[in-house]
Amino acid sequence: MRERRGRELLGGEASPSHAQRQRGGLPTERARASRASRLFIPHGAAVIGALAVLWAGNFPLLPRVGAVVPLSASTIQTLLTIKSSLGVTLTTWTATNTVCTLSNQQQLATDWTGVYCSAIGEVRYIDLEGQKLSGSIPKDISKLTLLNHIGLGTNLLAQRLDVFTSNVLPLSNLADLHIHQNWLYGTIPTALIALPKLYWIKFFRNYLTGTFPTPGPALKNMDLQHNFLSGPFPSHSATYCTATSNCFSQAATCNTTATTQRSPAACSVCGVTMTGDGTGWVVPVGGAATQVLCGGGVCAPNATVPASLGSPYVSSSPLLPMFCAVVGMDGGSSQALLALKSSLGVTLPSWVPAPTATVMGVASTSPSFPSSSSPSSAYLCPVTGALAPPLSAAAAAAGTWSGVDCNAAGAVVRINLNRQGLTGTIHSAISKLTALTHIDLGYNLVQARLSTFATPLTALTALKDLFLHYNWFMGSIPSSLLRLPALTALGLFSNYLTGTIPPIPSSLVGLDIGNNFLSGSLPPHSLQFCAAENNCLSSSTSSASSSKCNFYGTNQRPLANCAVCGIGDAAGTAGVGGGCWDGVCVADAAVPVAQGVPNGPMQPTLPMTCVGSSVVTIRSSSTSALLALKTSLGVSLTTWRTDLPCAIDGSTSSTWSGGTWSGVRCDITGNVTYLDLNYQQLRGSIHADVSKLTALTLLNLHANVFWMPLGSFTSHLSALTNLKLLQLQYNWLYGSLPSTLLALPRLTKLTLNFNFLTGTVPPVSVSLAYLSVQQNYLSGTFPSNSITYCNSLYNCFTQVGNCTSAGRDQNMGFMCSICGSVDGSGALCSGTGVCKPNVAEAVAAGAVYGPDSDLVVMYCDTI
């Protein structure tokens, strides 16, 4: 038909027929001509003009057979890209072939088969009919700006037509598009039919559906036979048009040969039901508006059957089964995905609504958000497992949600969002995806407690595969996750999981937990695949001899690397302690993520600390110090046990209900910072091991029955350089006030009121802001100081200086006449004696702590 529209660029004859081109070679008398004697057409506008004159009137003066032109390197590269993308196997399509057959010339067997060029080396014509092609048209074809013929008929092309031809749209000089006898499916794009110079289309014997768009003014030859096109055929001015064996409701203007259409039964495909209208045409049952193909998706043939039999191209009879390759999601699925998009932080550009639905005969706008379980074309996804690989890849493009597959009813069954930089959480709306069988969120940046993150997944009773590898998940493996009834494969490798492995149900056949910090022993199981290398397990073999977990080897982490968050120690005791108790052991992902790390590490090695805990395991050195104090002080508290944690100092809320060390608080690393033992009727002394509590900032021992010299009682506190608050009031402490106590570098508050202290007050440290020595027997002059609050009331001072916060009142003279001194200022207890209270009488009388106002008889005792 090309002869009808004139001659080629340089005025020669119409291009040779397909049969002529495919013969290759030259006439017999030319067959022995050498390649070197062939004519090369040089570049240049002057030459082009001269050739146009010489060839005018079909009277060429140059050789006509076998003429070639050189190809530029960029054109050769473009052709090689087309070769790779379409799957061209022709041996002449090679980088060493640097010339192209001139248009209107027959080809040698060594030419680029099916490729013809203009005199300036621009590719004008590509014909690859019957080459068993099964690929796609690459984007680089747009570089062939003068291309006017594409022939890809009678091949194995199986793709959505809009996807397959998307890279053809920039070819403004394209005149012929022959893609007949393939497995092309879907609708005919309006932009394709509207190409400004498109003259001839051959789309027959494919599986095209939907309506036929209004053709562009240049389109004069249309062959659309043997498809599933529907609705009324639009008006046009084509010279040749045939559309027999379709599903048109009217094709009066496209009846060059006949108007015969497919039967209603043959047209009832992909969710539509057709009937006859009484005049030979087929129409949708219930009206066109109710007949949406695949819920607005894509109807495709099953190309696997003839392909498996070696069929080189599509056959019109018998018809291949048609089914939905792409469907509109049901309302519940689309709502759940929109919620997940927000909660997980999905940034895929394809996760947006599509604009319209494809209807048998009518294009209808779908609602912007589905509110029912009916499929909607606003949210499209490919049908999983329905198509051969060439169709599956095509169906997943253009208008579908990346990484989402549905079943034929439009329910989401697979979500694959690996390597997407996700950082969020799973929305509870995922519970609406009741048909979901596969989730892959591997290679992302999710940093969350696994038990919290996976909670919404426990509603997915159909879930079979769950992959969460290469993230920053922390905490223990929740047993509820392993108990999902349909779960058969679970991938948790390369995270920061801790704790022991829960019991493994028999339904789980594949488990990969390698590269974590899991401890304890592997529970018995019947897994077919199990990997647990690089953990802190005491053994990767369970008590059952056949229950091994060593697919990648049994090597475990070095013990030093297992000493994290109190879970283990370098001495070889993996699994010691409660870990982070009600919190979670966390690796700080902030630094690597800020440095551009795209996902969790292959070998997790970052330092780990407890986060979100209200309690913590006490460090072993602190534990030994507390147990020594328990004995020396006479602590009778039942909660001072090594199996209990320590409350974290400053924690405002707690989810821990299992008990803690009473009166003890720690920092997040397990160092004791706070010790409060007031009103415990303690009678002993402070053990030397208190010096191990180097992080201690508060010590409260007030209102007890300590009866010993203050200097001896506090002698071991000088090592506590971080101590800020010391409370010893309401005891029976006596003797002088030691200068080492007031010299503690960070001590800011000291309360010694209501004891039996004597002697003078040493110089006060500049750090001390609060001092209370009320109700003692201190004497002399109070030293100069910068104390914010000072209480020296009821002592035996002759001068209190600036210690006036609570007044200047001192004991009456006769009350200071103790232990041989008339007014408290003289020598007390000559010799080696010491002045002390008679606590025995008070205790016998029922006193459980030091006096508050009643004075006790003081006497001298020899030490």
PDB file of C-alpha atoms in Angstrom, residues 285-391:
ATOM      1  CA  VAL A 285     -25.563  -6.739  29.102  1.00  0.00           C
ATOM      2  CA  GLY A 286     -26.964  -4.031  31.358  1.00  0.00           C
ATOM      3  CA  GLY A 287     -25.484  -1.183  29.332  1.00  0.00           C
ATOM      4  CA  ALA A 288     -21.946  -0.072  28.581  1.00  0.00           C
ATOM      5  CA  ALA A 289     -21.536   1.893  31.810  1.00  0.00           C
ATOM      6  CA  THR A 290     -21.797  -1.299  33.887  1.00  0.00           C
ATOM      7  CA  GLN A 291     -19.284  -3.296  31.874  1.00  0.00           C
ATOM      8  CA  VAL A 292     -15.817  -2.432  33.181  1.00  0.00           C
ATOM      9  CA  LEU A 293     -13.024  -4.740  32.058  1.00  0.00           C
ATOM     10  CA  CYS A 294     -11.154  -6.155  35.051  1.00  0.00           C
ATOM     11  CA  GLY A 295     -12.488  -3.418  37.328  1.00  0.00           C
ATOM     12  CA  GLY A 296     -10.800  -0.843  35.121  1.00  0.00           C
ATOM     13  CA  GLY A 297      -7.664  -2.917  34.667  1.00  0.00           C
ATOM     14  CA  VAL A 298      -6.185  -4.729  31.693  1.00  0.00           C
ATOM     15  CA  CYS A 299      -7.544  -7.809  29.904  1.00  0.00           C
ATOM     16  CA  ALA A 300      -4.824 -10.046  28.437  1.00  0.00           C
ATOM     17  CA  PRO A 301      -4.397 -13.418  26.726  1.00  0.00           C
ATOM     18  CA  ASN A 302      -2.583 -16.380  28.225  1.00  0.00           C
ATOM     19  CA  ALA A 303       0.376 -16.564  25.884  1.00  0.00           C
ATOM     20  CA  THR A 304       2.081 -19.380  27.771  1.00  0.00           C
ATOM     21  CA  VAL A 305       0.266 -22.204  25.958  1.00  0.00           C
ATOM     22  CA  PRO A 306       1.323 -21.485  22.346  1.00  0.00           C
ATOM     23  CA  ALA A 307       4.708 -20.166  23.486  1.00  0.00           C
ATOM     24  CA  SER A 308       5.442 -23.446  25.251  1.00  0.00           C
ATOM     25  CA  LEU A 309       4.583 -25.270  22.025  1.00  0.00           C
ATOM     26  CA  GLY A 310       7.022 -23.165  20.045  1.00  0.00           C
ATOM     27  CA  SER A 311       4.444 -21.107  18.158  1.00  0.00           C
ATOM     28  CA  PRO A 312       6.275 -18.270  16.371  1.00  0.00           C
ATOM     29  CA  TYR A 313       3.336 -15.861  16.541  1.00  0.00           C
ATOM     30  CA  VAL A 314      -0.248 -15.518  17.644  1.00  0.00           C
ATOM     31  CA  SER A 315      -2.979 -17.561  16.014  1.00  0.00           C
ATOM     32  CA  SER A 316      -6.520 -16.344  15.486  1.00  0.00           C
ATOM     33  CA  SER A 317      -8.049 -19.785  15.901  1.00  0.00           C
ATOM     34  CA  PRO A 318      -8.563 -21.297  18.352  1.00  0.00           C
ATOM     35  CA  LEU A 319      -8.861 -18.255  20.633  1.00  0.00           C
ATOM     36  CA  LEU A 320      -6.545 -18.066  23.601  1.00  0.00           C
ATOM     37  CA  PRO A 321      -8.181 -17.672  27.028  1.00  0.00           C
ATOM     38  CA  MET A 322      -8.495 -14.037  28.150  1.00  0.00           C
ATOM     39  CA  PHE A 323      -8.214 -12.969  31.761  1.00  0.00           C
ATOM     40  CA  CYS A 324      -7.342  -9.942  33.888  1.00  0.00           C
ATOM     41  CA  ALA A 325      -3.651  -9.103  33.880  1.00  0.00           C
ATOM     42  CA  VAL A 326      -4.327  -5.879  35.771  1.00  0.00           C
ATOM     43  CA  VAL A 327      -7.311  -5.245  38.008  1.00  0.00           C
ATOM     44  CA  GLY A 328      -8.775  -2.393  39.981  1.00  0.00           C
ATOM     45  CA  MET A 329      -8.224  -2.911  43.698  1.00  0.00           C
ATOM     46  CA  ASP A 330     -11.185  -3.416  45.942  1.00  0.00           C
ATOM     47  CA  GLY A 331     -12.050  -0.547  48.260  1.00  0.00           C
ATOM     48  CA  GLY A 332     -10.594  -2.157  51.378  1.00  0.00           C
ATOM     49  CA  SER A 333      -7.251  -2.820  49.724  1.00  0.00           C
ATOM     50  CA  SER A 334      -6.891   0.678  48.337  1.00  0.00           C
ATOM     51  CA  GLN A 335      -7.752   2.287  51.665  1.00  0.00           C
ATOM     52  CA  ALA A 336      -5.196   0.098  53.461  1.00  0.00           C
ATOM     53  CA  LEU A 337      -2.462   0.940  50.934  1.00  0.00           C
ATOM     54  CA  LEU A 338      -3.085   4.657  51.245  1.00  0.00           C
ATOM     55  CA  ALA A 339      -2.739   4.336  55.022  1.00  0.00           C
ATOM     56  CA  LEU A 340       0.474   2.312  54.599  1.00  0.00           C
ATOM     57  CA  LYS A 341       1.840   4.861  52.164  1.00  0.00           C
ATOM     58  CA  SER A 342       1.622   7.507  54.863  1.00  0.00           C
ATOM     59  CA  SER A 343       2.739   5.412  57.847  1.00  0.00           C
ATOM     60  CA  LEU A 344       5.698   3.709  56.138  1.00  0.00           C
ATOM     61  CA  GLY A 345       6.787   6.774  54.197  1.00  0.00           C
ATOM     62  CA  VAL A 346       6.384   5.248  50.730  1.00  0.00           C
ATOM     63  CA  THR A 347       7.553   7.743  48.097  1.00  0.00           C
ATOM     64  CA  LEU A 348       6.982   5.660  44.959  1.00  0.00           C
ATOM     65  CA  PRO A 349       5.462   7.949  42.304  1.00  0.00           C
ATOM     66  CA  SER A 350       3.215   5.126  41.109  1.00  0.00           C
ATOM     67  CA  TRP A 351       1.335   5.043  44.419  1.00  0.00           C
ATOM     68  CA  VAL A 352      -1.283   7.506  43.162  1.00  0.00           C
ATOM     69  CA  PRO A 353      -4.768   7.044  41.650  1.00  0.00           C
ATOM     70  CA  ALA A 354      -5.167   6.454  37.896  1.00  0.00           C
ATOM     71  CA  PRO A 355      -7.633   8.834  36.221  1.00  0.00           C
ATOM     72  CA  THR A 356     -10.155   6.716  34.330  1.00  0.00           C
ATOM     73  CA  ALA A 357     -11.683   3.268  33.950  1.00  0.00           C
ATOM     74  CA  THR A 358     -11.696   1.280  30.729  1.00  0.00           C
ATOM     75  CA  VAL A 359     -15.292   0.382  29.903  1.00  0.00           C
ATOM     76  CA  MET A 360     -16.577  -1.758  27.033  1.00  0.00           C
ATOM     77  CA  GLY A 361     -17.513   1.085  24.743  1.00  0.00           C
ATOM     78  CA  VAL A 362     -17.316   3.978  27.223  1.00  0.00           C
ATOM     79  CA  ALA A 363     -14.508   5.696  29.154  1.00  0.00           C
ATOM     80  CA  SER A 364     -15.847   6.604  32.589  1.00  0.00           C
ATOM     81  CA  THR A 365     -14.194   8.575  35.387  1.00  0.00           C
ATOM     82  CA  SER A 366     -13.862   6.522  38.529  1.00  0.00           C
ATOM     83  CA  PRO A 367     -14.349   7.973  42.026  1.00  0.00           C
ATOM     84  CA  SER A 368     -11.292   9.563  43.597  1.00  0.00           C
ATOM     85  CA  PHE A 369     -11.520   7.228  46.589  1.00  0.00           C
ATOM     86  CA  PRO A 370     -13.363   3.919  46.621  1.00  0.00           C
ATOM     87  CA  SER A 371     -15.829   3.534  49.464  1.00  0.00           C
ATOM     88  CA  SER A 372     -17.001  -0.030  48.894  1.00  0.00           C
ATOM     89  CA  SER A 373     -15.595  -3.443  48.106  1.00  0.00           C
ATOM     90  CA  SER A 374     -16.195  -2.952  44.388  1.00  0.00           C
ATOM     91  CA  PRO A 375     -13.026  -2.790  42.260  1.00  0.00           C
ATOM     92  CA  SER A 376     -12.009   0.692  41.171  1.00  0.00           C
ATOM     93  CA  SER A 377      -9.669   1.600  38.325  1.00  0.00           C
ATOM     94  CA  ALA A 378      -8.403   4.510  40.407  1.00  0.00           C
ATOM     95  CA  TYR A 379      -6.099   1.943  42.035  1.00  0.00           C
ATOM     96  CA  LEU A 380      -4.638  -0.607  39.609  1.00  0.00           C
ATOM     97  CA  CYS A 381      -2.400  -3.566  40.280  1.00  0.00           C
ATOM     98  CA  PRO A 382      -1.244  -6.607  38.282  1.00  0.00           C
ATOM     99  CA  VAL A 383      -2.701 -10.027  38.970  1.00  0.00           C
ATOM    100  CA  THR A 384      -0.029 -12.182  40.576  1.00  0.00           C
ATOM    101  CA  GLY A 385       0.895 -15.496  39.007  1.00  0.00           C
ATOM    102  CA  ALA A 386      -1.541 -15.034  36.139  1.00  0.00           C
ATOM    103  CA  LEU A 387       0.864 -14.302  33.315  1.00  0.00           C
ATOM    104  CA  ALA A 388       4.006 -15.604  31.730  1.00  0.00           C
ATOM    105  CA  PRO A 389       7.142 -13.578  32.664  1.00  0.00           C
ATOM    106  CA  PRO A 390       7.022 -11.287  29.577  1.00  0.00           C
ATOM    107  CA  LEU A 391       3.455 -10.325  30.433  1.00  0.00           C
TER     108      LEU A 391
END
